[in-house]
Each structure stands twice: as structure tokens, then as C-alpha cells.
Short mmCIF file of C-alpha atoms and ligand atoms in Angstrom, two decimals:
data_model
loop_
_atom_site.label_atom_id
_atom_site.label_comp_id
_atom_site.label_asym_id
_atom_site.label_seq_id
_atom_site.Cartn_x
_atom_site.Cartn_y
_atom_site.Cartn_z
CA MET A 1 67.50 79.49 78.21
CA THR A 2 70.31 81.28 79.99
CA ILE A 3 70.24 82.63 83.56
CA ARG A 4 71.28 86.29 83.70
CA ALA A 5 72.06 88.49 86.72
CA VAL A 6 69.81 91.46 85.96
CA VAL A 7 69.74 94.81 87.78
CA ARG A 8 66.56 95.09 89.83
CA GLY A 9 67.38 98.24 91.84
CA VAL A 10 70.07 100.80 92.60
CA GLY A 11 70.69 103.40 95.32
CA HIS A 12 73.37 105.42 97.02
CA TYR A 13 74.26 107.41 100.10
CA LEU A 14 76.66 110.30 100.63
CA PRO A 15 77.60 111.63 104.08
CA GLU A 16 76.17 115.05 104.90
CA ARG A 17 79.45 116.97 105.14
CA VAL A 18 80.59 118.39 101.79
CA VAL A 19 84.21 119.54 101.63
CA PRO A 20 85.10 121.93 98.77
CA ASN A 21 88.70 122.09 97.47
CA SER A 22 89.11 125.52 99.04
CA GLU A 23 88.95 123.93 102.52
CA PHE A 24 92.41 122.38 101.95
CA GLU A 25 93.98 125.75 101.14
CA ALA A 26 94.15 126.71 104.83
CA SER A 27 96.32 123.76 105.89
CA LEU A 28 98.18 122.72 102.73
CA ASP A 29 100.25 124.30 99.95
CA THR A 30 97.52 123.59 97.39
CA SER A 31 94.74 125.39 95.52
CA ASP A 32 91.27 124.80 94.14
CA GLU A 33 92.73 125.50 90.65
CA TRP A 34 95.45 122.81 90.98
CA ILE A 35 93.08 120.13 92.28
CA LYS A 36 90.46 120.89 89.61
CA ALA A 37 92.95 121.06 86.75
CA ARG A 38 94.94 117.92 87.67
CA SER A 39 92.06 115.69 88.87
CA GLY A 40 88.68 117.23 87.94
CA ILE A 41 87.63 117.07 91.60
CA GLU A 42 85.72 120.08 93.01
CA ARG A 43 84.31 118.67 96.26
CA ARG A 44 83.92 115.41 98.18
CA HIS A 45 81.89 114.12 101.14
CA PHE A 46 83.46 113.07 104.44
CA ALA A 47 81.75 110.81 106.99
CA ALA A 48 80.90 112.32 110.38
CA GLU A 49 82.77 111.28 113.48
CA GLY A 50 81.48 107.85 114.47
CA GLU A 51 79.85 107.25 111.09
CA THR A 52 81.26 103.99 109.72
CA THR A 53 81.48 102.23 106.37
CA SER A 54 78.69 99.80 107.32
CA ASP A 55 76.45 102.79 108.21
CA LEU A 56 77.00 104.27 104.72
CA ALA A 57 76.49 100.83 103.15
CA THR A 58 73.23 100.30 105.05
CA HIS A 59 71.80 103.64 103.84
CA ALA A 60 72.71 102.77 100.24
CA ALA A 61 71.25 99.27 100.63
CA ARG A 62 67.94 100.67 101.92
CA ALA A 63 67.79 103.06 98.95
CA ALA A 64 68.38 100.17 96.51
CA LEU A 65 65.76 97.97 98.23
CA ALA A 66 63.22 100.82 98.01
CA HIS A 67 64.08 101.38 94.34
CA ALA A 68 63.59 97.64 93.66
CA GLY A 69 60.40 97.42 95.74
CA LEU A 70 61.93 94.60 97.80
CA GLN A 71 62.34 93.76 101.50
CA ALA A 72 65.62 92.69 103.12
CA ASP A 73 64.47 89.08 103.43
CA ASP A 74 63.94 88.94 99.65
CA ILE A 75 67.75 89.03 99.34
CA ASP A 76 69.82 85.80 99.41
CA ALA A 77 73.32 87.27 99.65
CA ILE A 78 75.11 90.54 100.40
CA ILE A 79 78.57 91.36 99.07
CA VAL A 80 80.28 94.53 100.28
CA ALA A 81 83.30 95.74 98.32
CA THR A 82 85.44 97.78 100.72
CA SER A 83 88.99 98.38 101.91
CA THR A 84 87.81 100.38 104.92
CA ALA A 85 85.53 98.00 106.89
CA ASP A 86 84.51 99.11 110.41
CA LEU A 87 86.40 96.29 112.16
CA THR A 88 89.02 93.70 111.28
CA PHE A 89 86.13 91.26 111.55
CA PRO A 90 83.27 90.54 111.22
CA SER A 91 82.74 91.70 107.65
CA ALA A 92 80.95 94.96 106.88
CA ALA A 93 78.49 92.80 104.92
CA THR A 94 77.31 90.92 108.04
CA MET A 95 76.87 94.28 109.79
CA VAL A 96 74.69 95.48 106.94
CA GLN A 97 72.77 92.20 107.09
CA ALA A 98 72.01 92.79 110.80
CA ASN A 99 71.20 96.49 110.27
CA LEU A 100 68.68 95.55 107.58
CA GLY A 101 67.06 93.00 109.88
CA MET A 102 67.82 90.26 107.37
CA THR A 103 67.63 86.87 109.09
CA ARG A 104 68.48 84.54 106.21
CA GLY A 105 71.05 84.17 103.44
CA PHE A 106 74.77 84.96 103.68
CA ALA A 107 77.07 87.98 103.56
CA PHE A 108 80.77 88.61 102.96
CA ASP A 109 83.24 91.33 101.94
CA VAL A 110 85.45 91.59 98.86
CA GLN A 111 88.66 93.63 98.93
CA ALA A 112 90.17 94.74 95.62
CA VAL A 113 90.55 98.43 96.55
CA CYS A 114 89.24 100.75 93.79
CA ALA A 115 88.48 97.75 91.57
CA GLY A 116 86.44 96.17 94.39
CA PHE A 117 83.01 96.80 92.90
CA VAL A 118 83.94 95.20 89.57
CA PHE A 119 85.25 92.14 91.46
CA ALA A 120 82.12 92.05 93.67
CA LEU A 121 79.77 92.28 90.66
CA THR A 122 81.61 89.41 88.99
CA ASN A 123 81.29 87.31 92.15
CA ALA A 124 77.59 88.13 92.45
CA ASN A 125 77.09 87.11 88.82
CA ALA A 126 78.82 83.78 89.52
CA LEU A 127 76.57 83.14 92.55
CA ILE A 128 73.47 83.81 90.46
CA ILE A 129 74.39 81.76 87.40
CA SER A 130 75.51 78.84 89.60
CA ARG A 131 72.12 79.03 91.40
CA GLN A 132 73.63 79.74 94.82
CA ALA A 133 71.49 82.88 95.07
CA GLN A 134 68.47 84.34 93.32
CA ARG A 135 69.03 87.92 94.46
CA VAL A 136 72.33 89.51 95.50
CA LEU A 137 72.77 92.93 97.06
CA VAL A 138 76.15 94.25 95.87
CA ILE A 139 77.47 97.29 97.72
CA GLY A 140 80.57 99.44 97.36
CA ALA A 141 81.19 101.46 100.52
CA GLU A 142 84.23 103.35 101.79
CA THR A 143 85.46 105.82 104.39
CA PHE A 144 88.83 106.67 102.80
CA SER A 145 88.94 109.87 104.90
CA ARG A 146 90.06 107.54 107.74
CA ILE A 147 93.26 106.51 105.94
CA MET A 148 94.36 109.94 104.66
CA ASP A 149 97.64 111.55 105.70
CA TRP A 150 96.38 115.14 106.00
CA GLN A 151 99.94 116.45 105.53
CA ASP A 152 100.30 114.72 102.13
CA ARG A 153 98.82 117.06 99.54
CA SER A 154 99.43 114.55 96.74
CA THR A 155 96.81 112.13 98.15
CA CYS A 156 94.49 113.71 100.75
CA VAL A 157 92.78 116.06 98.28
CA LEU A 158 91.77 113.19 95.98
CA PHE A 159 89.59 110.87 98.06
CA GLY A 160 86.08 110.94 99.55
CA ASP A 161 83.54 108.79 101.41
CA GLY A 162 80.28 107.28 100.16
CA ALA A 163 78.36 104.14 99.25
CA GLY A 164 76.38 102.76 96.34
CA ALA A 165 74.31 99.58 96.06
CA LEU A 166 72.90 97.43 93.29
CA ILE A 167 70.45 94.53 93.51
CA LEU A 168 71.00 91.76 90.97
CA GLU A 169 68.26 89.21 90.32
CA ALA A 170 68.25 85.91 88.40
CA GLN A 171 66.16 86.23 85.24
CA GLN A 172 65.86 84.09 82.11
CA GLY A 173 67.62 85.43 79.03
CA GLN A 174 67.98 84.32 75.42
CA GLY A 175 71.72 83.78 75.76
CA ASP A 176 72.60 86.59 73.35
CA VAL A 177 73.73 90.21 73.63
CA SER A 178 70.16 91.51 73.61
CA ASP A 179 69.70 90.07 77.15
CA ARG A 180 69.48 92.41 80.09
CA GLY A 181 71.99 91.77 82.89
CA ILE A 182 75.69 90.96 83.14
CA LEU A 183 76.99 89.79 79.76
CA ALA A 184 80.72 89.43 80.46
CA ALA A 185 83.55 90.40 82.81
CA ASP A 186 87.32 90.63 82.76
CA LEU A 187 89.37 90.58 85.99
CA ASN A 188 93.13 91.07 86.43
CA SER A 189 95.74 91.71 89.09
CA ASP A 190 99.51 92.02 89.16
CA GLY A 191 101.06 92.05 92.63
CA ARG A 192 104.44 93.16 91.28
CA HIS A 193 102.99 96.69 91.37
CA ARG A 194 101.85 96.53 95.02
CA ASP A 195 104.30 99.28 96.06
CA ILE A 196 102.86 102.10 93.94
CA LEU A 197 99.53 102.22 95.80
CA TYR A 198 99.14 100.83 99.30
CA VAL A 199 98.35 101.59 102.95
CA ASP A 200 101.42 101.54 105.19
CA GLY A 201 99.67 99.77 108.08
CA GLY A 202 97.38 96.85 108.77
CA ILE A 203 96.35 94.11 111.15
CA SER A 204 99.68 92.27 111.15
CA THR A 205 101.58 95.48 111.80
CA GLN A 206 99.03 96.52 114.46
CA SER A 207 98.36 99.94 112.96
CA THR A 208 95.82 101.55 110.65
CA GLY A 209 98.29 103.28 108.36
CA PHE A 210 97.88 105.89 105.65
CA LEU A 211 97.32 105.63 101.92
CA ARG A 212 100.55 106.04 99.91
CA MET A 213 100.53 106.50 96.16
CA GLU A 214 102.97 107.16 93.36
CA GLY A 215 100.31 109.08 91.44
CA LYS A 216 102.21 109.35 88.15
CA GLU A 217 102.90 105.60 88.01
CA VAL A 218 99.27 104.69 88.87
CA PHE A 219 98.13 107.17 86.21
CA ARG A 220 100.36 105.50 83.61
CA HIS A 221 98.99 102.01 84.40
CA ALA A 222 95.40 103.31 84.43
CA ILE A 223 95.70 104.84 80.96
CA GLU A 224 97.25 101.64 79.60
CA LYS A 225 95.01 99.05 81.32
CA LEU A 226 91.46 100.46 81.58
CA ALA A 227 90.56 100.71 77.89
CA ALA A 228 92.21 97.29 77.35
CA THR A 229 90.17 95.53 80.05
CA ALA A 230 86.94 97.20 78.86
CA HIS A 231 87.73 96.08 75.31
CA THR A 232 88.45 92.50 76.45
CA ALA A 233 85.20 92.29 78.44
CA LEU A 234 83.25 93.58 75.43
CA GLU A 235 85.00 91.09 73.16
CA LYS A 236 84.10 88.24 75.55
CA ALA A 237 80.45 89.34 75.25
CA GLY A 238 80.71 89.42 71.44
CA LEU A 239 80.45 93.22 71.33
CA LYS A 240 82.55 96.14 70.09
CA ASP A 241 83.61 99.34 71.89
CA SER A 242 81.24 101.30 69.60
CA ASP A 243 78.23 99.27 70.87
CA VAL A 244 78.54 100.90 74.32
CA ASP A 245 75.85 103.42 75.35
CA TRP A 246 77.52 104.38 78.64
CA ILE A 247 80.98 103.97 80.09
CA VAL A 248 80.57 104.04 83.89
CA PRO A 249 84.20 104.35 84.98
CA HIS A 250 85.86 104.33 88.37
CA GLN A 251 85.97 108.01 89.28
CA ALA A 252 89.61 108.72 90.20
CA ASN A 253 90.67 111.47 87.83
CA ILE A 254 88.87 113.20 84.93
CA ARG A 255 92.03 112.96 82.81
CA ILE A 256 92.08 109.14 83.20
CA ILE A 257 88.34 109.02 82.39
CA GLN A 258 88.85 111.17 79.26
CA GLY A 259 91.93 109.18 78.19
CA THR A 260 90.04 105.87 78.47
CA ALA A 261 87.00 107.15 76.52
CA LYS A 262 89.33 108.46 73.80
CA LYS A 263 91.13 105.11 73.54
CA MET A 264 87.74 103.41 73.21
CA GLY A 265 86.73 105.88 70.50
CA LEU A 266 83.73 107.13 72.50
CA PRO A 267 82.76 110.77 73.12
CA MET A 268 82.52 112.17 76.65
CA ASP A 269 78.73 112.53 76.32
CA ARG A 270 78.59 108.73 76.63
CA VAL A 271 80.48 108.69 79.94
CA VAL A 272 78.87 109.04 83.39
CA VAL A 273 81.07 111.50 85.31
CA THR A 274 80.68 112.19 89.04
CA VAL A 275 84.32 112.74 90.05
CA GLN A 276 83.73 116.51 90.40
CA ASP A 277 81.21 115.92 93.22
CA HIS A 278 82.49 112.77 94.95
CA GLY A 279 86.26 112.64 94.46
CA ASN A 280 87.71 109.13 94.46
CA THR A 281 85.50 106.96 96.68
CA SER A 282 87.37 103.77 95.75
CA ALA A 283 85.01 100.74 95.60
CA ALA A 284 81.98 103.02 96.07
CA SER A 285 82.64 105.14 93.00
CA ILE A 286 81.06 102.90 90.33
CA PRO A 287 77.79 102.10 92.17
CA LEU A 288 77.56 105.79 93.12
CA ALA A 289 77.97 106.74 89.46
CA LEU A 290 75.38 104.11 88.41
CA SER A 291 72.84 105.45 90.90
CA VAL A 292 73.50 109.10 90.00
CA GLY A 293 73.45 108.21 86.28
CA VAL A 294 69.96 106.70 86.69
CA ALA A 295 68.74 109.63 88.81
CA ARG A 296 69.99 112.10 86.16
CA GLY A 297 68.08 110.20 83.47
CA GLN A 298 71.30 109.24 81.65
CA ILE A 299 71.13 105.44 82.13
CA LYS A 300 67.89 103.89 80.84
CA PRO A 301 66.55 100.31 80.61
CA ASN A 302 68.28 98.26 77.89
CA ASP A 303 71.28 100.62 77.62
CA LEU A 304 74.59 98.79 77.18
CA LEU A 305 77.04 99.72 79.95
CA VAL A 306 80.69 98.98 80.56
CA THR A 307 82.16 99.64 84.01
CA GLU A 308 85.94 99.67 84.48
CA ALA A 309 88.28 100.27 87.42
CA ILE A 310 91.87 99.98 88.61
CA GLY A 311 93.21 100.16 92.14
CA GLY A 312 95.81 98.97 94.61
CA GLY A 313 97.36 95.58 93.90
CA LEU A 314 97.34 96.51 91.16
CA ALA A 315 93.90 95.01 90.55
CA TRP A 316 91.75 95.99 87.58
CA GLY A 317 88.83 94.84 85.49
CA ALA A 318 85.61 95.57 83.64
CA VAL A 319 82.01 94.34 83.56
CA VAL A 320 79.66 94.59 80.58
CA LEU A 321 75.96 94.73 81.42
CA ARG A 322 72.72 95.65 79.77
CA TRP A 323 70.73 97.83 82.20
N1 LIG B 401 98.43 120.82 95.20
C1 LIG B 401 99.41 121.46 94.55
N2 LIG B 401 100.48 120.83 94.03
C2 LIG B 401 100.51 119.48 94.15
C3 LIG B 401 99.51 118.74 94.82
C4 LIG B 401 98.43 119.48 95.35
N3 LIG B 401 97.39 118.88 96.01
N4 LIG B 401 99.83 117.44 94.78
C5 LIG B 401 100.98 117.35 94.11
N5 LIG B 401 101.41 118.57 93.75
C6 LIG B 401 102.62 118.94 93.03
C7 LIG B 401 103.69 117.89 93.08
O1 LIG B 401 104.43 117.99 94.28
C8 LIG B 401 104.50 118.19 91.87
O2 LIG B 401 105.38 119.26 92.16
P1 LIG B 401 106.90 119.27 91.60
O3 LIG B 401 106.72 119.29 90.11
O4 LIG B 401 107.44 120.50 92.19
O5 LIG B 401 107.50 117.99 92.10
C9 LIG B 401 103.48 118.73 90.87
O6 LIG B 401 102.31 119.09 91.65
C10 LIG B 401 103.06 117.72 89.83
O7 LIG B 401 102.73 116.50 90.50
P2 LIG B 401 102.41 115.20 89.73
O8 LIG B 401 102.28 114.06 90.70
O9 LIG B 401 103.35 115.05 88.59
O10 LIG B 401 100.96 115.56 89.17
P3 LIG B 401 100.10 114.76 88.19
O11 LIG B 401 99.75 115.56 87.04
O12 LIG B 401 100.63 113.38 87.95
O13 LIG B 401 98.73 114.57 89.03
C11 LIG B 401 97.58 112.95 90.39
C12 LIG B 401 98.75 113.91 90.27
C13 LIG B 401 96.29 113.75 90.37
C14 LIG B 401 97.69 112.17 91.70
C15 LIG B 401 97.59 111.97 89.20
O14 LIG B 401 98.87 111.43 89.05
C16 LIG B 401 96.62 110.82 89.35
O15 LIG B 401 95.41 111.00 89.26
N6 LIG B 401 97.09 109.58 89.49
C17 LIG B 401 96.24 108.40 89.51
C18 LIG B 401 95.48 108.24 90.76
C19 LIG B 401 94.52 107.09 90.58
O16 LIG B 401 93.96 106.86 89.55
N7 LIG B 401 94.28 106.32 91.56
C20 LIG B 401 93.34 105.23 91.31
C21 LIG B 401 93.45 104.21 92.16
S1 LIG B 401 93.19 104.72 93.79
C22 LIG B 401 93.02 103.28 94.74
O17 LIG B 401 93.10 102.17 94.32
C23 LIG B 401 92.86 103.48 96.22
#
């Protein structure tokens, strides 16, 4: 028998304030038409003043616990994927742990920018199959509105805030592709590309900084790398691109999402798309899309999913799981 990390529950949280594209027209030389046509984004949510990443993560965690029918103390470990934690330390994950009233287990953050959730899922899977944890709460949570340069129209219209959470549980499988749970993963990074997507501040420079991006270059890497990593992860699982029921991609740009589906030979009606409503929420975008995909009735038990993402680093990867 094989131990599998199987999804037990999912949930999400979006801050109350919805910002349509038209709101940027007052302060920037931009338009709803440009943003929609070049990115697919129509609106995004921004956190309220004083509302932090761990607050968003805690709401999403509570939703996932309720969906799973579990209590906080049923969880052995919390991993939060984020690049926008409340404080330099402690981790957002330990804040969530305290907020949930969880008095056992362990919690830590993972930082791989927009690919963070794929890295966190892979770590959670490793904890479960190595018997370090029976149940892991994996959260992607971000407040990218806090690192936007509001004068830079090429970045500030693209990002949003939000959180999504997934609970993975150890279950016995057969050891073949019919098993529910995580079947394979593929992780990559290449630090030579660190200058095309970064924040120009940080702890060592004693500043917060703003997100800087060479959009065209990131776009080029995304188109080249996302279908390849999804394909590799599927191959590791012993599956083909055509076996996939749902691609659940990182939601950065509809043109990247369409390009990746096309390269994989899959139609858009097998892709969960939320970019129009959330913008790019970095590490939160995949768990948000999973939760919305379930709520819409798109993702159903036993469906074969592939998630894929690329972000600053560059860091990129994919996870294959049967829901
Ligand atoms: N409104 C109007 N015009 C704009 C805006 C705007 N908001 N932003 C840029 N422009 C202009 C540019 O200045 C440029 O004008 P010019 O031709 O006079 O120089 C023109 O529009 C075209 O700009 P491009 O950058 O060539 O536009 P492109 O089609 O490449 O789209 C975009 C830009 C949306 C950023 C795209 O490149 C993209 O999505 N890149 C990838 C982003 C991504 O995937 N990030 C994922 C990782 S994020 C993370 O890890 C944190």
C-alpha cells in the first residue's frame, strides 16, 4: 500500500474591497480596455487598511476546516506560501496557528513567489509520505497591494490580494494513477533570471520596496516553461497531457493561460479561470482557483488536475493530483 496526500477540504477568502479596472483610469494613463485585452483582468480585491496576510490566511483556513469538517487541533502542520508576510518574523504560518487556537503541531512559511503554492504542496506531500504529519493545512496568502508602485502602470493594474487553503490528509492508495491525492510534482528554479521579476527592497536593505517586472520577458519564460513543467509532472506520474480533466493554472494573464492550454493540446473548457475576478494574487492564485472551481461545480471527486505556476526567481513547477 502507498501513502497518498489526499485533499480533505478547500476554502478561500477575498477582501471585501473590489477594485474594477476603471478605478485606475483616474490616476494612470491606462484603460479598462487595455488591461482586459492584454491580461484578461477585469477586477481585483484589495485588503483593507490594517488587514494583513495572516488575517486573509486565517479566514481561508477556517473555510477549509469547515469544508473538511475538522477542528484546528486535527491538523499536524501548517504551511503558508507567501512573499508578503505580516512581519519579517515570526512566520505568517505561526500567526495563523495562534489565530486558529491550534496548540499542537508545527507551522512555517514557504517563499517561491507566484510558484509558492506549488512548492508548498510538494513540501506538504513530502511531510505526509514521510509520516511527519497526517494532516497538513496548505495556504497561499498574499497582500501584493502593499508592494505596488502606484505610478507604474505596467505592474500595479495586474495584482490583487487574497488567500486560499487546502487540507491534505494521509490516506492509503493502491500506488497507481487511479489513487486520489498528489501523484507527482516537478519543481524548478533558475536564479540567473532574478532581475526580470523582483522587489527592490527587503530586510537587508531596510526597506519594503516595490515589485519590478520586465513583463515581456516573464511572459516569454512563462509560455516556454509552464506547459513543459506540467508535461514533466504528468510524465513522472505515468500520465499524458490528454489525461487531464482540469488545468488549474497560476492566474497571471489569460494569454499565458490560453498559450499553456494550447501547448498541452487541451481546450479552454478544461481550464479553471479566475484571473478576470482576482487579478494575479501570486501564491494565493492556485488555491483560490481550486476553491472557486469546486464551488462552481467544475472540479469533482476523482478528477485529474494539474496545477502549474511561475514566478520571481525565476521559480516554477507543477503538481499532478487526483481530487
Ligand atoms: N495601460 C496602458 N498601456 C500600458 C500599460 C497599462 N496598464 N502597461 C503597459 N502599457 C504600455 C507599455 O508602456 C507599452 O507601450 P509602448 O509600446 O509605447 O512602449 C505597451 O503598453 C505594450 O506593453 P508590453 O509590456 O509590450 O505589453 P504586453 O503585451 O507584454 O503585456 C503584460 C504586458 C500584461 C505585463 C504581460 O507582459 C504579462 O502578463 N507578463 C507576464 C506577467 C506574469 O506572468 N507574471 C507572473 C509572475 S508574477 C510573480 O511572480 C510575482
